[in-house]
Short mmCIF file of C-alpha atoms in Angstrom, two decimals:
data_model
loop_
_atom_site.label_atom_id
_atom_site.label_comp_id
_atom_site.label_asym_id
_atom_site.label_seq_id
_atom_site.Cartn_x
_atom_site.Cartn_y
_atom_site.Cartn_z
CA MET A 227 15.04 3.49 40.10
CA PRO A 228 18.02 2.36 40.52
CA SER A 229 19.91 1.09 37.66
CA GLY A 230 22.45 -0.69 40.18
CA LEU A 231 19.76 -2.76 41.73
CA THR A 232 19.77 -6.33 40.33
CA GLY A 233 18.24 -9.53 41.05
CA PRO A 234 14.91 -11.13 41.54
CA THR A 235 13.50 -7.91 43.75
CA ALA A 236 14.21 -5.11 40.82
CA PRO A 237 12.09 -5.86 37.52
CA PRO A 238 14.53 -5.84 34.61
CA GLU A 239 14.96 -2.51 32.49
CA PRO A 240 12.95 -2.12 28.80
CA GLY A 241 14.25 -3.89 26.50
CA ARG A 242 16.42 -5.54 28.94
CA ALA A 243 15.57 -9.68 29.60
CA ALA A 244 14.99 -10.00 33.50
CA GLY A 245 18.15 -11.26 34.94
CA ALA A 246 20.26 -9.96 32.31
CA PRO A 247 23.77 -8.35 33.43
CA ALA A 248 24.14 -4.83 32.71
CA LYS A 249 24.52 -3.07 29.61
CA ALA A 250 28.21 -2.94 29.84
CA ALA A 251 28.37 -6.56 29.98
CA ALA A 252 25.71 -7.24 27.81
CA ARG A 253 27.97 -7.10 24.47
CA PRO A 254 30.65 -8.55 24.08
CA GLY A 255 34.06 -5.71 23.53
CA SER A 256 31.72 -3.53 25.07
CA GLY A 257 33.63 -1.12 28.58
CA PRO A 258 36.48 -1.47 30.38
CA ALA A 259 35.83 -5.27 31.75
CA ALA A 260 35.63 -6.62 28.35
CA GLY A 261 36.67 -10.21 27.83
CA SER A 262 36.59 -10.70 31.82
CA GLU A 263 34.48 -12.79 33.93
CA PRO A 264 31.01 -11.36 34.80
CA ALA A 265 30.89 -9.51 38.31
CA ALA A 266 30.13 -11.34 41.54
CA GLY A 267 26.74 -12.22 41.87
CA SER A 268 25.55 -10.94 38.92
CA GLU A 269 23.49 -13.75 37.30
CA PRO A 270 23.49 -15.75 34.32
CA ALA A 271 22.49 -14.44 30.79
CA ALA A 272 18.71 -15.50 30.03
CA GLY A 273 18.14 -18.33 28.53
CA SER A 274 22.03 -20.20 29.18
CA GLY A 275 20.16 -23.29 29.81
CA ASP A 276 18.85 -22.32 32.92
CA GLY A 277 15.59 -23.33 31.74
CA ALA A 278 14.24 -19.71 31.89
CA ALA A 279 12.27 -19.12 28.44
CA PRO A 280 13.81 -15.46 27.13
CA VAL A 281 11.88 -12.26 27.66
CA ARG A 282 11.01 -10.70 24.15
CA SER A 283 11.83 -6.93 23.80
CA ARG A 284 9.11 -4.40 23.01
CA ARG A 285 12.03 -1.75 21.34
CA PHE A 286 11.68 -2.51 17.23
CA PRO A 287 14.67 -4.17 15.62
CA SER A 288 17.13 -2.90 14.27
CA ILE A 289 17.37 -5.83 12.01
CA THR A 290 14.36 -6.32 10.14
CA ARG A 291 14.08 -10.07 9.55
CA ASP A 292 11.29 -10.28 8.24
CA THR A 293 8.55 -8.07 6.44
CA ALA A 294 4.87 -8.08 5.65
CA ARG A 295 3.23 -9.48 2.41
CA PRO A 296 1.13 -6.72 0.92
CA GLU A 297 -2.27 -6.80 0.12
CA GLY A 298 -1.92 -7.38 -3.43
CA GLY A 299 0.79 -10.08 -3.25
CA GLY A 300 -1.67 -12.45 -2.96
CA ARG A 301 -3.98 -14.47 -6.22
CA ALA A 302 -7.05 -13.84 -8.35
CA ALA A 303 -7.30 -17.13 -9.39
CA PRO A 304 -5.98 -21.39 -6.99
CA GLY A 305 -1.90 -21.17 -7.13
CA ASP A 306 -1.91 -23.84 -9.70
CA ALA A 307 -3.42 -21.66 -12.77
CA PRO A 308 -0.82 -20.01 -14.99
CA ALA A 309 0.27 -16.50 -14.52
CA PRO A 310 -2.08 -15.10 -16.09
CA ALA A 311 -4.62 -15.63 -15.11
CA ARG A 312 -3.87 -15.48 -11.45
CA GLN A 313 -4.15 -11.96 -12.51
CA TRP A 314 -6.89 -10.82 -14.50
CA PRO A 315 -8.41 -8.36 -12.94
CA MET A 316 -5.06 -6.28 -14.20
CA LEU A 317 -4.88 -7.11 -17.63
CA ALA A 318 -8.10 -6.44 -18.31
CA VAL A 319 -7.85 -2.56 -17.00
CA LEU A 320 -4.73 -3.06 -18.70
CA THR A 321 -5.88 -4.19 -21.98
CA ALA A 322 -9.29 -1.65 -21.64
CA THR A 323 -6.56 1.13 -21.33
CA ALA A 324 -4.53 0.14 -23.83
CA ALA A 325 -7.22 -0.08 -26.25
CA GLY A 326 -8.18 3.34 -25.34
CA LEU A 327 -4.96 4.70 -26.02
CA LEU A 328 -5.05 2.96 -29.40
CA VAL A 329 -8.37 4.23 -30.12
CA THR A 330 -7.01 7.42 -29.41
CA ALA A 331 -4.10 7.02 -31.75
CA VAL A 332 -6.09 6.74 -34.30
CA GLY A 333 -7.85 9.97 -33.74
CA HIS A 334 -10.96 8.89 -31.88
CA ALA A 335 -10.69 10.99 -28.43
CA ARG A 336 -13.35 10.65 -27.11
CA GLY A 337 -13.95 7.80 -27.48
CA GLY A 338 -10.84 6.55 -26.76
CA CYS A 339 -10.73 8.33 -23.15
CA LEU A 340 -14.62 6.46 -22.57
CA MET A 341 -12.65 3.38 -22.93
CA ILE A 342 -9.91 4.51 -20.23
CA GLY A 343 -12.33 6.10 -17.78
CA ILE A 344 -14.55 3.14 -17.96
CA ALA A 345 -11.92 0.46 -17.43
CA LEU A 346 -10.85 3.04 -14.23
CA ILE A 347 -14.25 2.60 -13.19
CA ALA A 348 -14.01 -0.79 -13.53
CA ALA A 349 -10.91 -1.50 -11.54
CA SER A 350 -12.98 0.25 -8.67
CA VAL A 351 -15.57 -1.78 -9.00
CA MET A 352 -13.97 -5.17 -9.17
CA ARG A 353 -11.98 -3.56 -6.29
CA ARG A 354 -15.06 -3.74 -3.94
CA LEU A 355 -16.13 -6.84 -5.39
CA LEU A 356 -13.47 -9.24 -5.54
CA PRO A 357 -11.90 -10.66 -2.37
CA SER A 358 -9.17 -11.02 -4.24
CA VAL A 359 -7.63 -9.01 -7.31
CA GLY A 360 -3.72 -9.25 -7.50
CA MET A 361 -1.45 -6.65 -8.33
CA LEU A 362 -4.77 -4.22 -8.76
CA ALA A 363 -4.72 -4.36 -4.83
CA VAL A 364 -1.90 -1.17 -4.37
CA ARG A 365 -2.92 0.12 -1.10
CA SER A 366 -5.77 0.26 0.86
CA ARG A 367 -9.35 -1.22 -0.18
CA PHE A 368 -11.20 1.85 0.26
CA THR A 369 -8.16 3.72 -0.80
CA ASP A 370 -7.60 2.09 -4.50
CA MET A 371 -11.96 2.67 -5.08
CA VAL A 372 -11.66 5.92 -4.62
CA THR A 373 -8.50 6.56 -6.19
CA TYR A 374 -9.63 4.28 -9.61
CA GLY A 375 -13.43 5.82 -9.31
CA LEU A 376 -12.40 9.27 -9.39
CA LEU A 377 -9.44 9.08 -11.38
CA GLY A 378 -12.31 7.48 -13.79
CA VAL A 379 -15.03 8.86 -13.79
CA ALA A 380 -13.00 12.42 -14.03
CA ILE A 381 -11.49 11.03 -17.51
CA THR A 382 -14.95 10.03 -18.14
CA LEU A 383 -16.88 13.22 -17.39
CA LEU A 384 -13.57 15.01 -19.86
CA ALA A 385 -14.70 12.98 -22.66
CA LEU A 386 -17.84 13.63 -22.91
CA VAL A 387 -18.18 17.14 -22.91
CA MET A 388 -14.86 17.37 -25.23
CA GLU A 389 -15.30 20.00 -27.96
CA PRO A 390 -16.36 19.30 -30.86
CA LYS A 391 -19.99 19.07 -31.01
CA PRO A 392 -19.94 17.24 -26.70
CA TRP A 393 -21.85 14.63 -25.84
CA LEU A 394 -22.98 16.51 -21.89
CA ASN A 395 -23.61 20.31 -21.83
CA ILE A 396 -22.92 22.06 -18.30
CA PRO A 397 -23.70 25.74 -18.26
CA PHE A 398 -21.33 27.78 -16.77
CA LEU A 399 -18.42 24.86 -17.88
CA GLU A 400 -18.15 26.93 -21.34
CA THR A 401 -18.26 30.07 -18.89
CA ALA A 402 -15.49 29.05 -16.89
CA VAL A 403 -13.52 28.86 -19.93
CA ARG A 404 -14.15 31.93 -21.28
CA PHE A 405 -12.75 33.64 -18.49
CA THR A 406 -10.31 31.39 -18.04
CA VAL A 407 -8.62 32.36 -21.34
CA ARG A 408 -9.27 35.29 -22.02
#
């Protein structure tokens, strides 16, 4: 369609309101006719008091005026509850993980790793069952569940096969380690 057509018979260009002036006159100070009156025959800009509502552009705005609230921005308790109570799922997982690290630091590596793995598995279960988990929600529900669950299971299995005297004996594991460490 030729760009010189304006008026009620020509549909508006994408991103331009119906009846809006041409691109050169759309921005003040752009083009050779800066500061001059609009050309004869051009219609007034949309929203200039003629009662017509402006047509919204489908283009992505160059300046973002609002952002979506992250999924984890919600609360796990009512808004009038104190801050720690609103984030109890995250605090429970962090407390259990800190206790596991402390147990590991004092010399009981298997017990500490089991505590950390179980805390991550509990985070996965809470992410699935609770409607709002506060800051425990980082990504989508599915991604959080898979991430917490896989890390928790991996750490728990490593704690169970830890030497000396592993609690879980996987037959091919000793052969695989011997083959790779030779």
